[in-house]
Structure formats: structure tokens, C-alpha cells
Short mmCIF file of C-alpha atoms and ligand atoms in Angstrom, two decimals:
data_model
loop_
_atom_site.label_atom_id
_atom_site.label_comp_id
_atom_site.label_asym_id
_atom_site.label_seq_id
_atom_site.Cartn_x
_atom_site.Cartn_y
_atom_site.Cartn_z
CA UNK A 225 170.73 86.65 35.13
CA UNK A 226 168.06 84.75 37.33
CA UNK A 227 168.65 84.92 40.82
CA UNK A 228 167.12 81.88 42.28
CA UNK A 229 164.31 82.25 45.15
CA UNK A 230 166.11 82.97 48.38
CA UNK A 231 164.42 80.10 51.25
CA UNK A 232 163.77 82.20 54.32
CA UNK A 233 162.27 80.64 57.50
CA UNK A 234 160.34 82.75 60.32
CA UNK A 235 160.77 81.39 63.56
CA UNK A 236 158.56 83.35 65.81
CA UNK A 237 155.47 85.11 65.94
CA UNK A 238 155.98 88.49 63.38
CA UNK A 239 153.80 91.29 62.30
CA UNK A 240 151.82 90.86 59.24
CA UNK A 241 154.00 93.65 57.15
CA UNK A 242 157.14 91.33 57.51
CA UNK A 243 155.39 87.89 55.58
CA UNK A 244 153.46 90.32 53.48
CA UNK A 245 156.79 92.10 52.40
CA UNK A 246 158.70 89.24 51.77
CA UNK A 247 156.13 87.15 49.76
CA UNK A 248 155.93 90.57 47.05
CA UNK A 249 159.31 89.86 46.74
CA UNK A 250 161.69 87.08 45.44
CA UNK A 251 161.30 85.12 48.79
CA UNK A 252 159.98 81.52 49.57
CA UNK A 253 158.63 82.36 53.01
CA UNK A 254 157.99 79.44 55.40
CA UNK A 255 156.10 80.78 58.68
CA UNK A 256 157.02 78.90 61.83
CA UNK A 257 156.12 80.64 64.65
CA UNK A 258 156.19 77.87 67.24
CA UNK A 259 158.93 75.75 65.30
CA UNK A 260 160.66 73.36 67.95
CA UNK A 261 164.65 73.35 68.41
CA UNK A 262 164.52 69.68 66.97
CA UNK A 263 162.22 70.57 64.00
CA UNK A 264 164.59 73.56 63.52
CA UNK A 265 167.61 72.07 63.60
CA UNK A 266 166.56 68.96 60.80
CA UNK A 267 164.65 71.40 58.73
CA UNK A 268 167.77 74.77 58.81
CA UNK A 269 169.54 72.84 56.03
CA UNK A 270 167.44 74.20 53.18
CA UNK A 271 167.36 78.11 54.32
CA UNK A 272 169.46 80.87 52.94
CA UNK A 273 167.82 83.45 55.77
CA UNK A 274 166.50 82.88 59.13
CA UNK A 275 164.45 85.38 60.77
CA UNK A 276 164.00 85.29 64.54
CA UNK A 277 163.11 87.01 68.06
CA UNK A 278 164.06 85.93 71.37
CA UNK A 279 162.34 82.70 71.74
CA UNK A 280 164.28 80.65 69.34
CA UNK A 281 167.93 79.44 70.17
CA UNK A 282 170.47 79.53 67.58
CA UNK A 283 173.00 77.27 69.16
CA UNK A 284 176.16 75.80 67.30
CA UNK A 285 174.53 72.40 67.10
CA UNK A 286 171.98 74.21 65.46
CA UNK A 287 174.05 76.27 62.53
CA UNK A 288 176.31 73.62 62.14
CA UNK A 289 173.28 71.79 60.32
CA UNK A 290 172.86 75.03 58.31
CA UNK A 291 174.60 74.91 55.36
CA UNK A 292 173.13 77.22 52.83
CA UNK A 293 172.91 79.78 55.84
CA UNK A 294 173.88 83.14 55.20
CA UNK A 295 171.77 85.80 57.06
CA UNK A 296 170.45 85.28 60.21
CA UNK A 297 167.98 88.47 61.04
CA UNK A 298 166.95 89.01 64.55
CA UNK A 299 164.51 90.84 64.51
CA UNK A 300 164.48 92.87 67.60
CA UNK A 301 167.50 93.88 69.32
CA UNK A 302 169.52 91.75 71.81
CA UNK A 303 171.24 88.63 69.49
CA UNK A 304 172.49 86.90 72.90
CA UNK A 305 170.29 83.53 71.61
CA UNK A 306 172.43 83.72 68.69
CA UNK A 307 176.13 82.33 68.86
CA UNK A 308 177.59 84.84 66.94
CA UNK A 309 180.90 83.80 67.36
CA UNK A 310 180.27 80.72 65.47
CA UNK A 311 177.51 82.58 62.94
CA UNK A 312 181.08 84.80 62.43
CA UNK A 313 183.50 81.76 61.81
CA UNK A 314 181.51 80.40 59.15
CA UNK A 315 180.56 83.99 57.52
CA UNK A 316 177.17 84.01 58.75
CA UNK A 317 176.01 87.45 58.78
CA UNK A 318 173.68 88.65 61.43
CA UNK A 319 171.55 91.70 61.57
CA UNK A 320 169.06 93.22 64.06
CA UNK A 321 166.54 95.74 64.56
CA UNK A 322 168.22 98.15 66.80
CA UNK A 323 166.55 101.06 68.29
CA UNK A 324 162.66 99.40 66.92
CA UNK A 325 161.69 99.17 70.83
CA UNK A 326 163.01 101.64 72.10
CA UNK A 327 159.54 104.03 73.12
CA UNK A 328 158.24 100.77 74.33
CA UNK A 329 161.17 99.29 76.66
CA UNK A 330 161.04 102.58 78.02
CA UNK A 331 157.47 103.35 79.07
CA UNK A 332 157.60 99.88 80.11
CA UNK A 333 160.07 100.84 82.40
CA UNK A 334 158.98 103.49 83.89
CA UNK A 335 155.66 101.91 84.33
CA UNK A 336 156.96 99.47 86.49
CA UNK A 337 159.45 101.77 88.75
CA UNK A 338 155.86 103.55 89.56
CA UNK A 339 154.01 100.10 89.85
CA UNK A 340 156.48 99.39 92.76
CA UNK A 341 157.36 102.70 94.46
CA UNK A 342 153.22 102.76 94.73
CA UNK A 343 152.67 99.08 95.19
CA UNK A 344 149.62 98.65 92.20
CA UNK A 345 149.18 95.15 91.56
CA UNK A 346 148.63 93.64 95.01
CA UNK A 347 146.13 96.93 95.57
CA UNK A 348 144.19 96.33 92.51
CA UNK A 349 144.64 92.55 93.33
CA UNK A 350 143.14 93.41 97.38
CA UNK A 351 140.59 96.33 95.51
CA UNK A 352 138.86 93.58 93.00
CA UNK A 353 138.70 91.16 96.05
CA UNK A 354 137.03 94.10 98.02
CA UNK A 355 139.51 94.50 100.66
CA UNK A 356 139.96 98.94 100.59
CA UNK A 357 143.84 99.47 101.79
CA UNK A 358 145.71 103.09 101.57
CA UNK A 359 149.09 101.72 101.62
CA UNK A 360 151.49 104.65 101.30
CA UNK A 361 154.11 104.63 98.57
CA UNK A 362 156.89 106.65 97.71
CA UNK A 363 156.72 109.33 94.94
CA UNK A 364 160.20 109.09 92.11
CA UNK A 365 160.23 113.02 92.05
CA UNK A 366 163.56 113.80 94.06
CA UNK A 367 164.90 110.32 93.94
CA UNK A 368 167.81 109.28 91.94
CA UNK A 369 167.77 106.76 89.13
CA UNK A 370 171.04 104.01 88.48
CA UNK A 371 170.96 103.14 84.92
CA UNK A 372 173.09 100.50 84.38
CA UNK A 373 173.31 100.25 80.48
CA UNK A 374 173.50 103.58 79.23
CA UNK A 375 172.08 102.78 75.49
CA UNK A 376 169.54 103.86 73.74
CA UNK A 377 166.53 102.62 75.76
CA UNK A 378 168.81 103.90 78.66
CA UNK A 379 168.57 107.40 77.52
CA UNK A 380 164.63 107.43 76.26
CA UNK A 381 163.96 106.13 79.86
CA UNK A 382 166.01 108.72 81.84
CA UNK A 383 164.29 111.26 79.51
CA UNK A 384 160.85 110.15 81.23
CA UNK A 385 162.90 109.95 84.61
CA UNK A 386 164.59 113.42 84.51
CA UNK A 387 160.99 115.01 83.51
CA UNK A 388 159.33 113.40 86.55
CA UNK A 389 162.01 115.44 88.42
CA UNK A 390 164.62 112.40 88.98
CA UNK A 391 168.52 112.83 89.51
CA UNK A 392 170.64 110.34 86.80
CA UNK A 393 173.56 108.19 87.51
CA UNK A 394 174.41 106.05 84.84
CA UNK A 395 177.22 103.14 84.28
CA UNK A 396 178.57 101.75 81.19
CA UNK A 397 181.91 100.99 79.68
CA UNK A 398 180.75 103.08 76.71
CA UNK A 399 180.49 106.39 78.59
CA UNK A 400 178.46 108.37 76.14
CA UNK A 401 179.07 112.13 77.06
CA UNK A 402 176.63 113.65 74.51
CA UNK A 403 173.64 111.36 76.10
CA UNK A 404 174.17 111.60 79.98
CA UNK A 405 174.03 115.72 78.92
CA UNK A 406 171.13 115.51 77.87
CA UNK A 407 169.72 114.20 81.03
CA UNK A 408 171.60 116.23 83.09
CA UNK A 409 173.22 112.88 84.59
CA UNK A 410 176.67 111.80 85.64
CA UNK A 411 178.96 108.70 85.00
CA UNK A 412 179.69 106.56 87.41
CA UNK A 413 181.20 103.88 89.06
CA UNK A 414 178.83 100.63 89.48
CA UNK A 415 179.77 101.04 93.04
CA UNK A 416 178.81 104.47 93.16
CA UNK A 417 175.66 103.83 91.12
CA UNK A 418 174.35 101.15 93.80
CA UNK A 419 175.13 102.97 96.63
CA UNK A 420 172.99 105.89 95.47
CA UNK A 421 170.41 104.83 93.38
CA UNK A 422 167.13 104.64 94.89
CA UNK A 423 165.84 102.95 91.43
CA UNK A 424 168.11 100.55 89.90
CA UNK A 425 167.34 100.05 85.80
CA UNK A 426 168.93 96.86 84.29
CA UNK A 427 169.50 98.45 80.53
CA UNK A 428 172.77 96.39 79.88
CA UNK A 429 173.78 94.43 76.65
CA UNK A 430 174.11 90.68 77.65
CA UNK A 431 177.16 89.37 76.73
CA UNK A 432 179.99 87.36 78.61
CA UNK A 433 181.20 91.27 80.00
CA UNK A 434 177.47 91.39 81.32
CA UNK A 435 176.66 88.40 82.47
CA UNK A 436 176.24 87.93 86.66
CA UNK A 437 177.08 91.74 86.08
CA UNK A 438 175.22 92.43 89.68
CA UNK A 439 176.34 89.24 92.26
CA UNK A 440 177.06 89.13 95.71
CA UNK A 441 179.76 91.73 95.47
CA UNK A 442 177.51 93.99 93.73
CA UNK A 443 174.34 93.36 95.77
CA UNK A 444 176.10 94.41 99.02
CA UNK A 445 176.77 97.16 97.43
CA UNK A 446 173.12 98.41 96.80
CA UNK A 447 171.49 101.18 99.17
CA UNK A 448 169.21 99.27 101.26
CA UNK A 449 165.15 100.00 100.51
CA UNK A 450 166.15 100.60 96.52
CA UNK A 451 164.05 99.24 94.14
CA UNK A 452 165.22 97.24 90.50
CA UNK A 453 163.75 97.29 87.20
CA UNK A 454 165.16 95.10 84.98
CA UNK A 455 163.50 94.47 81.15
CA UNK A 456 167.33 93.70 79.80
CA UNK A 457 168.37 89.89 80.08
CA UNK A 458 167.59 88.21 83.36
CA UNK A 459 171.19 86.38 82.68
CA UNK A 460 173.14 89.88 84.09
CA UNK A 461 171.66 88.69 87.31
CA UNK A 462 172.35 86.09 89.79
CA UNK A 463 169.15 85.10 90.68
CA UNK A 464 169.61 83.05 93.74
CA UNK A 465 171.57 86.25 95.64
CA UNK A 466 168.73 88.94 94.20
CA UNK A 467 166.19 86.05 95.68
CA UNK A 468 168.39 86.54 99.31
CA UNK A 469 168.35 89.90 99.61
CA UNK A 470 164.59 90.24 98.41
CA UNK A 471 163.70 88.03 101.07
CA UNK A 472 166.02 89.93 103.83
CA UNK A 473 163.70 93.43 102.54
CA UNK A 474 167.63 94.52 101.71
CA UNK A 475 165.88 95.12 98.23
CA UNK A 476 162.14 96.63 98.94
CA UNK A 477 160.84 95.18 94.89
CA UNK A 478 161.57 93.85 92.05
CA UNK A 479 160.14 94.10 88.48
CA UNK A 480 161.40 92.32 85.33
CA UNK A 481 160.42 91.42 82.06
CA UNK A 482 162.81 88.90 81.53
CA UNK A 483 163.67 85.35 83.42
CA UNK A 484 166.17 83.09 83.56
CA UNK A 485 163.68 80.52 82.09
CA UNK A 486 160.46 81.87 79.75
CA UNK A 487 158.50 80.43 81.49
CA UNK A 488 160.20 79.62 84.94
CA UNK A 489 161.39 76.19 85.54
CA UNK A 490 163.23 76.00 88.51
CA UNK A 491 161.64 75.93 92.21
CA UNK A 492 164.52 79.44 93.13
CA UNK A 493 162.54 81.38 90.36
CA UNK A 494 159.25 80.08 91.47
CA UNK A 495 159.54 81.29 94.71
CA UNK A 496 161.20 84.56 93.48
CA UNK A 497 158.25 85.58 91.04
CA UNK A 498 155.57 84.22 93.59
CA UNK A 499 156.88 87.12 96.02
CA UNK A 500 154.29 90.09 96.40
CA UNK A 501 157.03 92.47 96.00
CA UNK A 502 158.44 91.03 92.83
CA UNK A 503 156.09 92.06 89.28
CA UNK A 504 156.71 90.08 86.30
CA UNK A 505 155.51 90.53 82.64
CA UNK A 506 156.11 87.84 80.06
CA UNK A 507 158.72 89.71 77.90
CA UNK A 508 156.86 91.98 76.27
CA UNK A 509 159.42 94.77 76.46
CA UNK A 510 158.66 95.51 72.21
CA UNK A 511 155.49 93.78 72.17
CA UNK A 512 153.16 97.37 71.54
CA UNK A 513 151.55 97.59 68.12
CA UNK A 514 153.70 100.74 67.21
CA UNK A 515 157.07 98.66 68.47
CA UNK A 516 156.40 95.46 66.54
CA UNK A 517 155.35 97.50 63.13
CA UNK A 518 159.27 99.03 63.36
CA UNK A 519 160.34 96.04 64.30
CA UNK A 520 158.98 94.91 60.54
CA UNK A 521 160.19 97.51 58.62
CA UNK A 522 163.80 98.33 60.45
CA UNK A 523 164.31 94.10 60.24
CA UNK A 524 163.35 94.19 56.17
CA UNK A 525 165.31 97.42 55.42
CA UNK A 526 168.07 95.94 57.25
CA UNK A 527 167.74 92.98 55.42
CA UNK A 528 167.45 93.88 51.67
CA UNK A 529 170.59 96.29 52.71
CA UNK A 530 172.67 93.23 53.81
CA UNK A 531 171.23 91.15 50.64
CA UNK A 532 172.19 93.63 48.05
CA UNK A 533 175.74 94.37 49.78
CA UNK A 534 176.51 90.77 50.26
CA UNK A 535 175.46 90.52 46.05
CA UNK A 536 173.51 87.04 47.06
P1 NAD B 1204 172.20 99.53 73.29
O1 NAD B 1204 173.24 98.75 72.59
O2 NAD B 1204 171.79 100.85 72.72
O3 NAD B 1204 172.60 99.75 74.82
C1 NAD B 1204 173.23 98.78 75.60
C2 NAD B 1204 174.31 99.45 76.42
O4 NAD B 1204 174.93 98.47 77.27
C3 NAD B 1204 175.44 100.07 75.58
O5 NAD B 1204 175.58 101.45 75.89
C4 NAD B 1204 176.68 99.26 75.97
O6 NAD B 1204 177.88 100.03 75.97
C5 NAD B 1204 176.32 98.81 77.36
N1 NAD B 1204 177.08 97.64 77.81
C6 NAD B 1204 177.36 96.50 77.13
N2 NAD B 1204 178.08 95.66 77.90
C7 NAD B 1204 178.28 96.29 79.09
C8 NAD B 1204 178.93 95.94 80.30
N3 NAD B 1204 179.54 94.75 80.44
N4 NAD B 1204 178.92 96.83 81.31
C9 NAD B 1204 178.31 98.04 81.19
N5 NAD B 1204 177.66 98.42 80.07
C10 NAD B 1204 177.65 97.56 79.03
O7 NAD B 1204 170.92 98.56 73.38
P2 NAD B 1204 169.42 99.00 73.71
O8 NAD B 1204 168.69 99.19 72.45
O9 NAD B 1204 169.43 100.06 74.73
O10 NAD B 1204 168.91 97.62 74.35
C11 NAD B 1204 169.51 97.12 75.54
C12 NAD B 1204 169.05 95.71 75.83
O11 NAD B 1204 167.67 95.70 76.17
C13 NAD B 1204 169.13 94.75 74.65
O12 NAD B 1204 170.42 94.21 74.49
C14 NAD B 1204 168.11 93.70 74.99
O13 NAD B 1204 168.72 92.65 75.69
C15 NAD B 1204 167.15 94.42 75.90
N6 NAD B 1204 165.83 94.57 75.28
C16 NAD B 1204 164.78 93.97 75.87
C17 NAD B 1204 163.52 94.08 75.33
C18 NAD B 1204 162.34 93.42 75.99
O14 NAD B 1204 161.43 93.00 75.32
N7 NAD B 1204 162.32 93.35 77.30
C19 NAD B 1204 163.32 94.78 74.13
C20 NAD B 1204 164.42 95.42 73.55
C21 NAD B 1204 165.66 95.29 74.12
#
């Protein structure tokens, strides 16, 4: 019989390979890269597929108005701007692009541990201004890593850890034996993992188990002079404490990818970010030409998999 075109709407900023695969096909592509929640929500009606990254919120108010809905692709990995728990009620079935970023997330990370221990930016900032300072770092070889968030980018960055000649202490509630092996790493408590780690990386999954996953409690907790990388979700963070104990030099730097607000909005974050210790990079954890090009394909495969299972 004939299937009628499937609606699918884009809602931020894709590689080329994604709108040129889906127009070849039996697809009415609409591309909104910059499509407003508002715009979104009166315009999700007529869509049997919504594609999506990070930016765009898909809120209950939202897929309540979308009635023909039935895949919702995220294309990336990380589907806490999604509420899946509704998506699920109404049979709403959601798909990612796990394991498309991982290379990327990782170097990333690793780039910014070494950006801190070494103190880059403000030298390059002084350098270009003319001002010629040797601060002294600190070298990662014979320092010990905390990995909280033992996953796959987890594992590709403690790969580049353990090779620079780091130790591996990892915590997750999915202790995943084969992996830490392969690092030569241990399991730990998140306790133990604070208390030792000289680099802390913020590789978690948010989710409600996640979220405010390093407080107070946890921050007291953290070996004073350490350094934290996080390029997860700023959300498994309390912001105002990690602000405290950045200011007190408890916590010697900071690096993130992610913030509580893309771009910041309140004055606490300001200030936070503003610090010379603190390096910040606009999420752009997957955004390499090699990452976004799997992000494509892994996102369609994933897709046409889901269509031809589902029989719509
Ligand atoms: P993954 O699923 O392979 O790994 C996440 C790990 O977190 C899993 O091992 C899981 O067991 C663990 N976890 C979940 N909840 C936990 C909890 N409460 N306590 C301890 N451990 C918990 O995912 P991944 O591919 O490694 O990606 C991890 C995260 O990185 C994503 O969810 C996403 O938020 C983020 N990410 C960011 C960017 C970026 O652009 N900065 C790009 C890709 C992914």
C-alpha cells in the first residue's frame, strides 16, 4: 500500500548528511534550527518525528500538544531535555545516538584537565597582552583520576589518562568489571573517589539518581587542591557550594562544558565562570566534524530501525 509521507521536524542545528538523508527518502523535512519553545509547541501538532540535540526542551506542556508524535530522536546522547516519562505514557518512542561522541567528549576532557593542571588560558591570555609569566603547573603523570560515571566516554577518557601514566578510581552504580580492567582501575566508593582523586571527571548520566550528585556532603569530601572536569550535565552539581569552595582555593579549578543556564543567567554563575581558575566552553562536548558526521548516521540508522520495527 502507500505509506503516507512521515512529517519530521529538526530542531537544532544538524549536519548536512542528516537533511540530505531524509529528503532521498519518504520524509517531509522541516529544518528549524533556532525554532522557539512557543513556535514549537503550536507548530508539534502536525509531526510524526522530532529530531533534536540539547538545546531544545521537550517538556510535557510541550508533547501534550503533540498528537501525531511517535518518535522523538535525540540525536546525541543524554535525553535529560526530554520527559521521557511522559514520551513513555503516551507510547512515544525515543531514540539517541549513543556512543557518536564519544572520541570527542574525551579529548575534550583531557584537554581541559591539562589546560588547568598547567594554567593555559590566563597565560596565553597574559602572553598576547605581552606580559611573559613561568607559572609552574603540575604534570597528571603519577596523579590519580576520579571518574565519576564510568560509561563509555568514562572509559575512552581513562584510556588517554592511564597512557599519560595516571592511577583510575572510578564510581558508578553500574560497576562495569570488564572496563575498569582495562584501565587497570578500581571501583570505588564516591567517598573514596573524592578523597583521592587529584582530578575529578563529571562522566555521570543525569537523571533524578544524578542530580546534586556532588553537594555539600560530597564537596567536603574532596581532597583539597583537586581539580574538576565536568562536560556531563552541569545539573549533577550544586553550583552555589562548587562556587564556595572555588572561592575558599578548597578546589584549585574548574572546567566545564556544560551550565546550569546555556548561556548563564543568574549573577552565582556569572561570578563562577568569570573566575580565572574556572574554563568554560559553550557545550561543544560532540561538536568536532568527525563527532557530528556519527552523530548523522548513528541518529538515521537508529531511526529507520525504530520506523521499520514500530511498522509506521
Ligand atoms: P553512558 O551511559 O555510557 O555512561 C553514563 C554512566 O553513568 C553509566 O555507566 C551509568 O551507569 C552511570 N550512572 C548513571 N546514573 C548514575 C548515578 N546516579 N550514579 C553513578 N553513576 C551513574 O553515557 P556516555 O556516552 O558515557 O555519556 C555520559 C554523559 O555525557 C551523557 O549522559 C551526556 O549527558 C554527557 N555528554 C555530554 C556531551 C557534551 O557535549 N558535553 C556529549 C556527549 C555526552
Amino acid at each position: 500500500g502507500v505509506t503516507k509521507k512521515k512529517n519530521v521536524l529538526i530542531c537544532d542545528k544538524v549536519d548536512s548528511l542528516m537533511l540530505d538523508e531524509l529528503k532521498k527518502r519518504e520524509f517531509d523535512v522541516n529544518y528549524e534550527p533556532e525554532i522557539a519553545s512557543m513556535k514549537l509547541k503550536d507548530s508539534i501538532e502536525k509531526y510524526d518525528i522530532v529530531i533534536l540535540r540539547s538545546r531544545t526542551k521537550l517538556t510535557q506542556d510541550i508533547l501534550e500538544k503533540a498528537v501525531n508524535l511517535k518518535i522523538i530522536a535525540r540525536a546525541g546522547i543524554g535525553v535529560d531535555n526530554i520527559d521521557t516519562k511522559y514520551a513513555k505514557s503516551r507510547n512515544i518512542q525515543v531514540i539517541t545516538a549513543a556512543g557518536s561522541s564519544t572520541h570527542s567528549v574525551a579529548e575534550l576532557n583531557v584537554a581541559l584537565a591539562v589546560s588547568l593542571a598547567r594554567n593555559l588560558i590566563p597565560l596565553d591570555i597574559n602572553s598576547k597582552n605581552g606580559i611573559w609569566i613561568k607559572d609552574t603547573g603540575f604534570e597528571l603523570s603519577g596523579k590519580t583520576s576520579g571518574i565519576i560515571g564510568f560509561g563509555r566516554i568514562g572509559l575512552s577518557t581513562a584510556k588517554i589518562l592511564k597512557s599519560i601514566g595516571m592511577e583510575i578510581l572510578a564510581y558508578d552504580i553500574f560497576e562495569n568489571q570488564e572496563a575498569i580492567k582495562e584501565v587497570g582501575g578500581h571501583f570505588v566508593s564516591m567517598n573514596e573517589l573524592l578523597s583521592n582523586s587529584d582530578f575529578i571527571f563529571i562522566l555521570v548520566t543525569l537523571s533524578d539518581s544524578s542530580s546534586n550528585i556532588i553537594g555539600e556532603e560530597q564537596m567536603k569530601m574532596v581532597k583539597s587542591g583537586s581539580f574538576l572536569i565536568n562536560t556531563s550535565r552541569s545539573e549533577v552539581i550544586d553550583g552555589r557550594v562548587l562556587l564556595n569552595y572555588l572561592e575558599s582555593g578548597r578546589i584549585k579549578g574548574y572546567a566545564t562544558d556544560v551550565l546550569w543556564n546555556e548561556p548563564p543567567t543568574e549573577e552565582w554563575e556569572k561570578t563562577l565562570i568569570s573566575k580565572p581558575n574556572v574554563i568554560v566552553t559553550p557545550h561543544i562536548g560532540a561538536q568536532t566534524v568527525e563527532a557530528q558526521k556519527r552523530v548523522a548516521e548513528y541518529t538515521l540508522n537508529n531511526l529507520f530501525a525504530k520506523i521499520s520495527e514500530m511498522g509506521i
